[in-house]
Amino acid sequence: MEIQDSSHISWGDFGKLFGLFFFIHLARALTMLLHFPLLKWGAKKAFKVNFKQLFAMSITVLKGPITVVLSLIVYHNDQGTSGQFRALVLFLAFGVTALTICLDTHLIKFVFRKLGFEGLSGIQEKIMLEVTDSLMDHTETQIATLRASKQFPSADWNYVTSLVGSSRLLEETLKKARFGKTILRVHPNVSPENYLQVLDSQFRFSASEVVVEKRRRFFVTLKAVYWETFSKGQCSGSTYVMLRKIANLCLDSTHKEMQDWKLLEHELNNSLLIRVFETFSNLSVFKALCKRIIFYYMRRAYDAAGTFCKCHVETIRILEELEGTGEALELVIAEARLQVTSGTKFIKEFVVDAYPEVVSETQCYQASKAVLVFQRELIQEIFEQGVIEGLEYENLMNFVDQTWKSIKPRRSSKDPSLQEVLKSRFKDSPDTEIKFLCENIKFVSFEQNQVLFGEGQETNCAYLIFRGRVQEESNWMFQELEVGSIVGVLHLLPEFSCTVTSAKAVTSVSAAVLTKSVVLEYLNILKCIYLEASEEVLMYNQEALNLGNLRKECICKVVVESTLKLFKKQDKFSLNSGGFILSGELLVGVAPLFLYPSDETFTVSSEYCIVLEFPFQLGAEIVSTCNCSEGISSYCKKQLTTNFKWQKTKTQSKSPNLTEDPNVTQRS
């Protein structure tokens, strides 16, 4: 039996085919409409479906595979059905499938374009045209630079300008944009110098439209930051997938205020389940299992919430630097800061205070991955410089990759001992010094809201937090310190005989007391204390060092990327990239002191000298601006844009230093 037999298929069947094709679309649309209340008031009400999306969904499914299979079954089953009926079923099935492929492909594109699901919005087009204006300025500058140079002496620059000049760029850009086409139609002879004014006069957008676009750009940038964080091993794969999914949901609802933390908290908040496992953990039979389950849930929550907050802060910084200011941007950033505040509160109350071992374990995992990322980048750089060959490069990379795969988060953890904590903090100290510290340390406890010390009191100690949180503040600083931090670290330095801050316990606190006499006993320990206190030293002496109104974030960045060195009496040194003298005395002055980048040699005249040496790029910025404060600000701005994912330019111009200097400690 053949389907092309005229007795089986007639011309009237083609009418039935098109009728069935239309009926299938109508039936699907009606089915979607019946389910509309469920789609609208589903679990994620914030992202309910509207009628435009409902209409688009009714035509976006390929109608064919199951239909064809069923029709083939009917066609080859000749029991109880006529040949004409079976041939008609097969014809209609294949016909509808063919029409779906041929017609719906173009219909979907047409509907998506008309409903605004595809292409740039009006505000996006305007931003693109404004970017084009900036590109034209840079293009004209580059053409003028090349024209003035001797690189292309025989070039016909009028011809070059006609090919790739700003006018050609403007014309091609306007042709691609709806607003641009309107400008070309109304003002066909608009010049590159005047088209932006024409754009502003012709097209104006409401404040709400601008806010929606800024919010969309925030989440697009946030997704890129999430990926950057995951690729560097600073969050788990499941955390990245969860955060990316939430960002995608928020991109579908940019017309509403940010609520991504609310969505994440819904995923993480298992307080009832945790309480159940904590109850069962008191039973010896279930203790080990329940502790392991609790540890898993809290580690997952800390990893996700911590990554959420860090990436939001990073995205805020990127947008502030790259997009400047404006009411719309300030509104979006205020919403983002509110999300960070909620996330930080969750971390402190539900993880840090109750499960400090989770924080320690997660940070160990992240630190290990950060070291491996550094090793991989360093190996790549050395290979590109030709120091090692291909086989050596592959062997080194294989080692790093295998180590990366072998690092797995532990399923359980325990509180580290005092000796382990001190060994980790004072890593340059031998076992004899660690033993001396352990013998001269005592533990104290503070209740919530209890004052540890007040400002202006005589003191000779500081507190290493083992559990809880402490708030330390003064008129020049404010910070909340957690497990592993030293409260009042400045008071361990010989330059401070009285407290310059005050501290109060935010929660119940358990801490180890570090006394000044014990710290000053060994230079290795003192060096680590200065490394811990370097940010506070710079902020406290901000006026004396002529740092002006330099932001705290810039000071912290300088400290993190600088190198701390300790020199003894009569030692000689030079600071080619400049730096700060945090403690000690030189023949040219007494700490605190700023040393301008130079080849000058300095001699230590005191018992010891603590130096914070700037990175090479920062020294170059200071020389360029001839001012320490302006150089640091410029350096921080350039580092922010250079370090982001899509900015590929490398700023490191020095060869990697493969030798180890025992006098150098790099703050990490």
XYZ file of C-alpha atoms in Angstrom:
668
model
C 0.000 0.000 0.000
C 1.497 3.330 -1.026
C 0.523 6.728 0.351
C 0.812 8.452 -2.987
C -2.123 6.465 -4.348
C -4.717 9.004 -5.538
C -7.468 6.870 -4.049
C -5.973 7.461 -0.610
C -5.050 11.198 -0.712
C -7.156 13.892 -2.398
C -6.794 17.642 -2.835
C -9.340 18.154 -0.071
C -6.945 16.512 2.360
C -4.542 19.442 1.913
C -7.272 21.723 3.245
C -7.676 19.369 6.187
C -3.904 19.589 6.734
C -3.850 23.375 7.052
C -7.008 23.290 9.178
C -5.429 20.750 11.510
C -2.232 22.815 11.649
C -4.212 25.868 12.766
C -6.325 23.808 15.179
C -3.228 22.382 16.920
C -1.929 25.893 17.566
C -5.326 26.983 18.816
C -5.665 23.943 21.066
C -2.208 24.534 22.538
C -3.000 28.209 23.135
C -6.256 27.271 24.899
C -4.444 24.677 26.998
C -1.836 27.252 28.033
C -4.635 29.704 28.834
C -6.339 27.168 31.101
C -3.060 26.714 32.977
C -2.445 30.459 33.157
C -3.611 30.843 36.804
C -1.193 28.103 37.846
C 1.658 29.672 35.919
C 0.824 33.128 37.281
C 0.450 32.184 40.947
C 3.001 29.387 41.084
C 5.724 28.897 43.672
C 7.802 31.747 42.280
C 5.167 34.473 42.178
C 7.823 37.116 41.654
C 8.446 35.691 38.183
C 4.904 35.005 37.037
C 4.118 34.548 33.349
C 2.370 37.339 31.455
C 0.126 37.096 28.387
C 2.945 37.938 25.964
C 5.019 35.039 27.244
C 1.949 32.797 27.230
C 1.309 33.555 23.565
C 4.956 32.918 22.687
C 4.934 29.550 24.483
C 1.923 28.425 22.490
C 3.949 28.379 19.246
C 7.448 27.456 20.425
C 7.118 23.668 20.728
C 7.993 21.425 17.784
C 4.924 19.363 17.011
C 6.151 16.224 15.300
C 8.225 13.456 16.906
C 5.540 11.766 18.990
C 2.869 12.407 16.336
C 4.964 10.785 13.605
C 5.730 7.739 15.760
C 2.059 7.206 16.587
C 1.006 7.707 12.967
C 3.527 5.109 11.818
C 2.102 2.672 14.331
C -1.407 3.303 13.000
C -0.248 3.051 9.380
C 1.413 -0.327 9.819
C -1.483 -1.754 11.850
C -4.012 -2.872 9.223
C -6.443 -4.519 11.636
C -9.865 -2.832 11.702
C -8.891 0.293 9.696
C -9.058 1.056 5.997
C -6.026 1.838 3.910
C -7.366 5.296 3.065
C -7.762 6.213 6.739
C -4.261 5.017 7.623
C -2.767 6.902 4.686
C -4.617 10.072 5.715
C -3.314 9.817 9.302
C 0.240 9.435 8.078
C -0.149 12.297 5.590
C -1.537 14.677 8.206
C 1.154 13.753 10.738
C 4.032 14.335 8.349
C 2.327 17.393 6.867
C 1.840 19.113 10.220
C 5.449 18.337 11.136
C 6.698 19.778 7.849
C 4.584 22.926 8.250
C 5.835 23.328 11.813
C 9.433 23.169 10.656
C 8.923 25.433 7.649
C 6.444 27.994 8.966
C 6.829 28.083 12.747
C 10.555 28.762 12.457
C 9.829 32.100 10.800
C 6.651 32.688 12.806
C 8.510 32.353 16.107
C 11.127 34.889 15.037
C 8.419 37.290 13.868
C 6.404 36.969 17.101
C 9.477 37.308 19.333
C 10.560 40.430 17.475
C 7.105 42.023 17.607
C 6.606 41.208 21.306
C 9.986 42.636 22.237
C 11.606 39.354 23.344
C 14.417 39.709 20.823
C 16.781 42.546 20.045
C 17.793 45.622 21.993
C 15.369 47.733 23.944
C 15.122 51.470 23.356
C 17.328 52.361 26.301
C 19.889 49.700 25.268
C 20.024 51.148 21.771
C 20.565 54.615 23.161
C 23.402 53.378 25.371
C 24.923 51.615 22.347
C 24.788 54.848 20.354
C 26.344 56.760 23.245
C 29.153 54.196 23.338
C 29.533 54.718 19.599
C 30.098 58.419 20.278
C 32.947 57.525 22.623
C 34.375 55.107 20.041
C 34.331 57.842 17.416
C 36.335 60.172 19.666
C 38.944 57.490 20.272
C 38.997 56.592 16.574
C 39.673 60.180 15.542
C 42.425 60.428 18.157
C 44.055 57.202 16.959
C 43.909 58.264 13.300
C 45.479 61.604 14.200
C 48.223 59.829 16.179
C 49.026 57.420 13.343
C 48.924 60.227 10.825
C 51.430 62.275 12.823
C 53.760 59.307 13.290
C 56.152 57.970 10.642
C 54.749 54.450 10.761
C 52.667 54.835 7.561
C 54.279 57.716 5.618
C 52.793 56.757 2.212
C 49.217 56.126 3.353
C 46.354 58.131 1.823
C 44.671 59.191 5.047
C 41.607 60.631 3.324
C 40.962 57.201 1.843
C 41.683 55.491 5.193
C 39.236 57.822 6.922
C 36.546 57.069 4.346
C 37.006 53.338 5.001
C 37.304 53.156 8.791
C 36.736 56.697 10.058
C 34.150 57.901 12.528
C 31.614 58.769 9.805
C 31.623 55.206 8.495
C 31.369 53.823 12.025
C 28.436 56.138 12.796
C 26.597 55.284 9.609
C 26.897 51.514 10.052
C 25.839 51.719 13.703
C 22.799 53.855 12.917
C 21.694 51.388 10.253
C 21.617 48.570 12.835
C 19.469 50.404 15.393
C 15.790 51.312 15.195
C 16.430 54.752 16.651
C 19.393 55.111 14.328
C 17.233 54.435 11.298
C 14.819 57.116 12.493
C 17.677 59.594 12.865
C 18.919 58.813 9.344
C 15.407 59.263 7.956
C 14.677 62.549 9.749
C 18.256 63.934 9.658
C 19.974 62.243 6.678
C 22.958 64.611 6.757
C 23.699 64.459 10.500
C 27.408 64.852 11.251
C 29.362 62.771 13.786
C 29.773 65.888 15.927
C 26.026 66.562 16.182
C 24.325 63.188 16.136
C 24.417 62.690 19.939
C 22.594 65.996 20.420
C 20.017 64.866 17.858
C 19.680 61.567 19.731
C 19.053 63.330 23.049
C 16.505 65.695 21.512
C 14.603 62.964 19.668
C 14.533 60.159 22.220
C 14.017 60.534 25.947
C 13.374 57.740 28.437
C 11.688 57.707 31.806
C 13.625 57.188 35.028
C 11.993 53.779 35.510
C 13.250 52.566 32.109
C 16.793 53.609 32.976
C 16.570 51.853 36.369
C 15.377 48.645 34.703
C 18.327 48.732 32.302
C 20.829 49.433 35.102
C 19.369 46.557 37.091
C 19.693 44.273 34.090
C 23.322 45.295 33.617
C 23.978 44.619 37.304
C 22.780 41.019 37.055
C 24.622 40.412 33.777
C 27.829 41.635 35.417
C 27.041 39.643 38.559
C 26.810 36.422 36.535
C 30.258 37.106 35.090
C 31.638 37.695 38.599
C 30.043 34.438 39.772
C 31.819 32.595 36.974
C 35.116 34.309 37.764
C 34.776 33.273 41.414
C 33.986 29.670 40.495
C 36.809 29.413 37.941
C 39.266 30.463 40.662
C 38.002 27.754 42.994
C 36.497 30.188 45.490
C 33.109 28.475 45.518
C 31.792 25.002 44.791
C 30.131 23.968 41.548
C 26.750 23.528 43.223
C 27.006 27.042 44.687
C 27.784 28.515 41.269
C 24.841 26.714 39.649
C 22.501 27.873 42.427
C 23.620 31.508 42.239
C 23.535 31.568 38.438
C 19.993 30.193 38.455
C 18.889 32.900 40.878
C 20.571 35.605 38.762
C 18.751 34.298 35.677
C 15.440 34.453 37.527
C 16.175 38.036 38.528
C 17.006 38.926 34.916
C 13.437 37.910 34.069
C 12.133 40.385 36.643
C 14.307 43.487 36.298
C 11.209 45.677 36.442
C 10.936 44.835 40.136
C 13.189 45.634 43.072
C 16.077 43.242 43.741
C 15.193 40.233 45.836
C 17.875 37.693 44.954
C 18.857 37.250 48.606
C 15.273 36.287 49.437
C 15.449 33.553 46.801
C 18.837 32.316 48.036
C 17.725 32.329 51.666
C 14.748 30.186 50.665
C 17.247 27.641 49.271
C 19.568 27.741 52.295
C 17.374 28.228 55.340
C 16.956 24.763 56.862
C 16.739 25.917 60.477
C 13.991 23.443 61.415
C 15.906 20.537 59.880
C 19.121 21.623 61.628
C 17.358 21.772 64.993
C 16.038 18.231 64.469
C 19.528 16.912 63.726
C 20.975 18.829 66.678
C 18.426 17.134 68.931
C 19.300 13.686 67.605
C 23.030 14.444 67.862
C 22.692 14.277 71.647
C 22.053 10.558 71.264
C 25.298 8.609 71.049
C 23.883 6.275 68.369
C 23.193 9.099 65.895
C 25.797 11.624 67.065
C 28.423 11.086 64.327
C 25.869 10.928 61.494
C 23.915 13.984 62.651
C 27.094 16.033 63.160
C 28.171 15.186 59.621
C 24.806 16.181 58.144
C 24.753 19.456 60.083
C 28.295 20.216 58.940
C 27.311 19.599 55.304
C 24.293 21.921 55.430
C 26.159 24.701 57.233
C 29.171 24.491 54.902
C 26.831 24.691 51.907
C 25.068 27.706 53.431
C 28.315 29.497 54.274
C 29.809 28.880 50.834
C 26.709 30.116 48.988
C 25.957 33.109 51.220
C 29.614 34.160 51.405
C 30.038 33.963 47.634
C 26.778 35.871 47.172
C 27.964 38.764 49.357
C 31.504 38.930 47.934
C 30.306 38.890 44.338
C 27.687 41.562 44.984
C 30.315 43.820 46.550
C 32.649 43.223 43.602
C 29.870 43.962 41.102
C 29.023 47.194 42.913
C 32.648 48.306 42.668
C 32.843 47.451 38.979
C 29.704 49.394 38.098
C 30.739 52.384 40.197
C 34.085 52.555 38.422
C 32.910 51.804 34.883
C 29.541 53.600 34.762
C 30.197 56.568 37.050
C 27.278 58.026 38.940
C 23.609 58.730 38.368
C 20.322 58.453 40.197
C 19.379 55.182 38.486
C 22.718 53.547 39.255
C 22.662 54.776 42.853
C 19.198 53.285 43.312
C 20.308 49.894 41.956
C 23.483 49.923 44.066
C 21.422 50.773 47.166
C 19.242 47.734 46.448
C 22.351 45.570 46.036
C 23.871 46.815 49.300
C 20.645 45.880 51.055
C 21.015 42.329 49.703
C 24.605 42.211 50.979
C 23.523 43.425 54.418
C 20.895 40.689 54.665
C 23.347 38.044 53.498
C 26.051 39.167 55.917
C 23.594 39.108 58.805
C 22.596 35.550 57.883
C 26.242 34.416 57.798
C 27.055 35.943 61.175
C 23.968 34.749 63.008
C 23.526 31.273 61.566
C 27.067 30.161 60.703
C 29.929 32.158 62.211
C 28.556 32.398 65.736
C 27.293 28.826 65.970
C 29.678 26.871 63.720
C 33.128 28.524 63.525
C 34.660 25.189 62.454
C 32.616 25.437 59.221
C 34.185 28.831 58.492
C 37.678 27.462 59.112
C 37.155 24.410 56.902
C 35.623 26.389 54.031
C 38.371 28.991 54.101
C 41.035 26.248 54.106
C 39.451 24.821 50.960
C 39.252 28.238 49.292
C 42.828 29.125 50.270
C 44.114 25.872 48.761
C 42.343 26.576 45.485
C 43.653 30.168 45.473
C 47.228 28.884 45.802
C 46.705 26.440 42.925
C 45.298 29.210 40.719
C 48.398 31.276 41.455
C 50.658 28.313 40.623
C 48.843 27.745 37.336
C 49.126 31.407 36.306
C 52.790 31.536 37.297
C 53.610 28.376 35.318
C 51.775 29.796 32.297
C 53.688 33.069 32.542
C 57.061 31.334 32.904
C 56.268 29.152 29.885
C 55.297 32.158 27.752
C 58.597 33.821 28.665
C 60.484 30.757 27.379
C 62.031 29.767 30.714
C 60.620 26.218 30.449
C 59.799 24.048 27.432
C 56.605 22.276 26.429
C 57.250 18.969 28.218
C 58.196 20.695 31.463
C 55.137 22.902 31.148
C 52.837 19.898 30.687
C 54.327 18.061 33.673
C 53.912 21.076 35.948
C 50.369 21.742 34.749
C 49.427 18.075 35.200
C 50.642 18.226 38.785
C 48.544 21.325 39.477
C 45.472 19.803 37.791
C 45.792 16.535 39.718
C 46.171 18.409 42.983
C 43.125 20.515 42.096
C 41.016 17.392 41.563
C 42.280 15.751 44.742
C 41.216 18.616 47.023
C 37.812 17.753 48.420
C 35.935 19.446 51.267
C 35.972 17.340 54.400
C 32.699 15.892 55.623
C 33.337 16.908 59.213
C 35.702 19.067 61.184
C 36.733 19.911 64.725
C 37.908 23.034 66.478
C 41.677 23.531 65.999
C 43.911 23.447 69.057
C 45.687 26.533 70.391
C 49.020 25.272 69.065
C 47.560 24.713 65.576
C 46.048 28.210 65.516
C 49.289 29.863 66.638
C 51.370 27.836 64.196
C 49.086 28.899 61.359
C 49.172 32.558 62.369
C 52.892 32.830 63.187
C 54.119 30.606 60.364
C 57.718 31.916 60.421
C 58.147 31.039 64.094
C 59.860 27.741 65.020
C 58.279 25.231 67.408
C 60.194 26.640 70.382
C 58.576 30.065 69.912
C 55.109 28.523 69.456
C 55.628 26.514 72.645
C 56.672 29.699 74.465
C 53.474 31.415 73.291
C 51.278 28.507 74.411
C 52.853 28.562 77.872
C 52.224 32.291 78.278
C 48.669 32.518 76.940
C 45.490 32.311 78.967
C 41.866 32.101 77.847
C 39.127 34.525 78.832
C 35.395 34.690 78.132
C 33.104 37.678 77.626
C 29.330 37.833 77.705
C 27.305 39.510 74.980
C 27.631 43.354 75.081
C 30.474 43.139 77.619
C 33.241 45.716 77.084
C 36.699 44.255 76.419
C 38.486 47.602 76.758
C 37.759 51.308 76.416
C 39.610 53.988 74.491
C 42.423 55.842 76.275
C 43.176 53.132 78.836
C 46.629 51.811 79.620
C 47.012 48.349 78.146
C 49.568 45.695 77.291
C 47.459 43.011 75.633
C 45.129 42.062 72.772
C 42.666 39.200 72.206
C 42.791 36.387 69.630
C 39.164 35.357 69.015
C 38.365 31.636 69.110
C 34.584 31.925 69.161
C 32.139 34.812 68.755
C 32.264 38.326 67.319
C 33.688 41.595 68.645
C 33.016 45.173 67.524
C 36.067 47.474 67.603
C 35.707 51.168 66.870
C 37.068 54.673 67.250
C 36.576 58.018 65.517
C 38.936 56.867 62.746
C 37.828 53.248 62.227
C 35.022 50.745 62.732
C 35.186 46.989 62.216
C 33.510 43.795 63.357
C 36.011 41.006 64.010
C 35.318 37.285 63.897
C 37.054 34.000 64.668
C 40.813 34.129 63.981
C 41.099 37.935 64.235
C 43.076 39.846 66.861
C 41.104 42.515 68.709
C 43.230 45.533 69.631
C 46.227 44.382 67.606
C 47.663 47.924 67.642
C 48.071 47.681 71.403
C 50.700 44.956 70.987
C 53.014 47.362 69.134
C 55.660 49.222 71.149
C 54.486 52.581 69.729
C 51.135 52.329 71.565
C 51.074 52.473 75.362
C 47.359 53.308 75.617
C 44.330 51.980 73.778
C 43.337 53.965 70.681
C 40.105 52.025 70.117
C 37.322 50.495 72.184
C 35.883 46.983 71.850
C 32.613 45.315 72.839
C 31.439 41.702 72.492
C 28.625 41.373 69.934
C 28.007 37.769 71.001
C 29.447 35.592 73.736
C 33.195 35.457 73.082
C 36.015 33.048 73.898
C 39.489 34.467 73.263
C 43.186 33.981 74.029
C 45.064 36.863 75.675
C 48.243 37.992 73.860
C 50.473 40.237 75.985
C 52.920 42.807 74.646
C 55.856 41.419 76.628
C 55.374 37.970 75.089
C 55.032 39.319 71.539
C 58.164 41.497 71.809
C 60.224 38.509 72.926
C 60.797 37.279 69.341
C 61.150 39.325 66.123
C 59.399 36.651 64.032
C 56.265 37.026 66.142
C 56.519 40.821 66.137
C 56.821 40.815 62.360
C 53.555 38.860 62.032
C 51.841 41.251 64.427
C 52.898 44.216 62.263
C 51.561 42.384 59.229
C 48.215 41.988 60.997
C 48.191 45.612 62.178
C 49.508 47.324 59.031
C 46.059 48.481 57.831
C 45.232 49.988 61.227
C 48.677 51.632 61.442
C 48.166 53.375 58.093
C 44.616 54.490 58.903
C 45.668 55.781 62.330
C 48.583 57.733 60.770
C 46.680 58.752 57.628
C 47.241 62.461 58.251
C 50.904 62.067 59.216
C 51.576 60.122 55.992
C 49.762 62.762 53.858
C 47.232 60.238 52.581
C 44.449 62.813 52.613
C 40.941 61.367 52.370
C 42.076 58.086 50.855
C 39.335 55.458 51.162
C 39.745 52.529 53.516
C 39.325 50.103 50.606
C 42.340 51.614 48.846
C 44.479 51.386 51.996
C 43.487 47.737 52.447
C 44.319 46.966 48.807
C 47.756 48.563 49.131
C 48.491 46.523 52.256
C 47.311 43.276 50.673
C 49.449 43.709 47.552
C 52.526 45.155 49.281
C 55.385 43.243 50.922
C 56.322 43.494 54.597
C 60.046 43.409 55.389
C 61.977 43.478 58.655
C 65.518 44.907 58.834
C 67.860 44.923 61.817
C 70.195 47.645 63.027
C 72.809 48.814 60.465
C 71.055 46.921 57.653
C 70.962 48.764 54.326
C 68.093 48.653 51.843
C 66.478 50.588 48.989
C 62.858 50.929 47.865
C 62.737 51.232 44.073
C 58.942 51.191 44.125
C 58.536 53.205 47.347
C 56.860 52.243 50.607
C 55.976 53.090 54.201
C 58.174 52.813 57.282
C 55.775 51.426 59.895
C 58.248 51.185 62.771
C 61.860 52.039 63.477
C 64.247 54.844 62.677
C 66.354 55.716 59.640
C 68.980 58.386 59.203
C 66.420 60.349 57.143
C 63.560 60.174 59.656
C 61.422 58.259 62.130
C 58.324 56.126 61.520
C 55.626 56.597 60.374
C 57.294 57.719 57.158
C 56.587 57.619 53.427
C 59.561 56.904 51.142
C 59.273 58.060 47.517
C 60.311 55.492 44.862
C 64.043 55.899 44.240
C 67.382 54.062 44.104
C 68.561 55.721 47.313
C 70.044 53.430 49.963
C 68.783 53.736 53.554
C 70.465 52.605 56.770
C 68.582 51.369 59.844
C 69.656 53.241 62.999
C 67.193 51.630 65.448
C 67.074 48.085 66.823
C 64.821 47.019 63.974
C 62.792 48.569 61.151
C 59.455 47.402 59.671
C 58.984 48.374 56.004
C 55.909 47.972 53.775
C 57.228 47.954 50.195
C 54.831 48.866 47.371
C 54.272 46.664 44.318
C 56.047 47.715 41.112
C 52.903 49.102 39.408
C 51.947 51.215 42.416
C 55.416 52.755 42.506
C 55.062 53.663 38.828
C 51.685 55.341 39.500
C 53.165 57.378 42.374
C 56.016 58.548 40.140
C 53.515 59.410 37.396
C 51.270 61.490 39.687
C 54.079 62.814 41.919
C 51.749 62.256 44.893
C 51.310 59.239 47.179
C 47.559 59.590 47.768
C 46.736 60.288 44.095
C 49.035 57.469 42.971
C 47.285 54.949 45.253
C 43.819 56.081 44.055
C 44.856 55.799 40.404
C 46.428 52.380 41.027
C 43.279 51.026 42.679
C 41.054 52.219 39.821
C 43.298 50.656 37.181
C 43.558 47.389 39.085
C 39.782 47.199 39.380
C 39.177 47.396 35.625
C 42.262 45.342 34.703
C 41.455 42.425 36.997
C 37.919 41.972 35.699
C 37.127 39.070 33.418
C 36.740 40.777 30.054
C 39.751 43.084 30.493
C 42.576 40.929 29.078
C 45.478 43.370 29.277
C 48.249 42.330 31.657
C 49.887 44.974 33.784
C 52.620 42.808 35.252
C 55.829 43.827 33.499
C 58.407 42.262 35.779
C 59.673 38.701 35.509
C 58.506 36.378 38.299
C 60.884 36.248 41.220
C 61.648 32.573 41.801
C 64.028 33.153 44.707
C 62.915 33.253 48.314
C 63.873 36.121 50.603
C 63.767 35.194 54.322
C 63.164 38.874 55.195
C 59.978 39.081 53.090
C 56.428 38.282 54.142
C 53.672 38.605 51.534
C 50.297 39.467 53.022
C 47.637 37.066 51.683
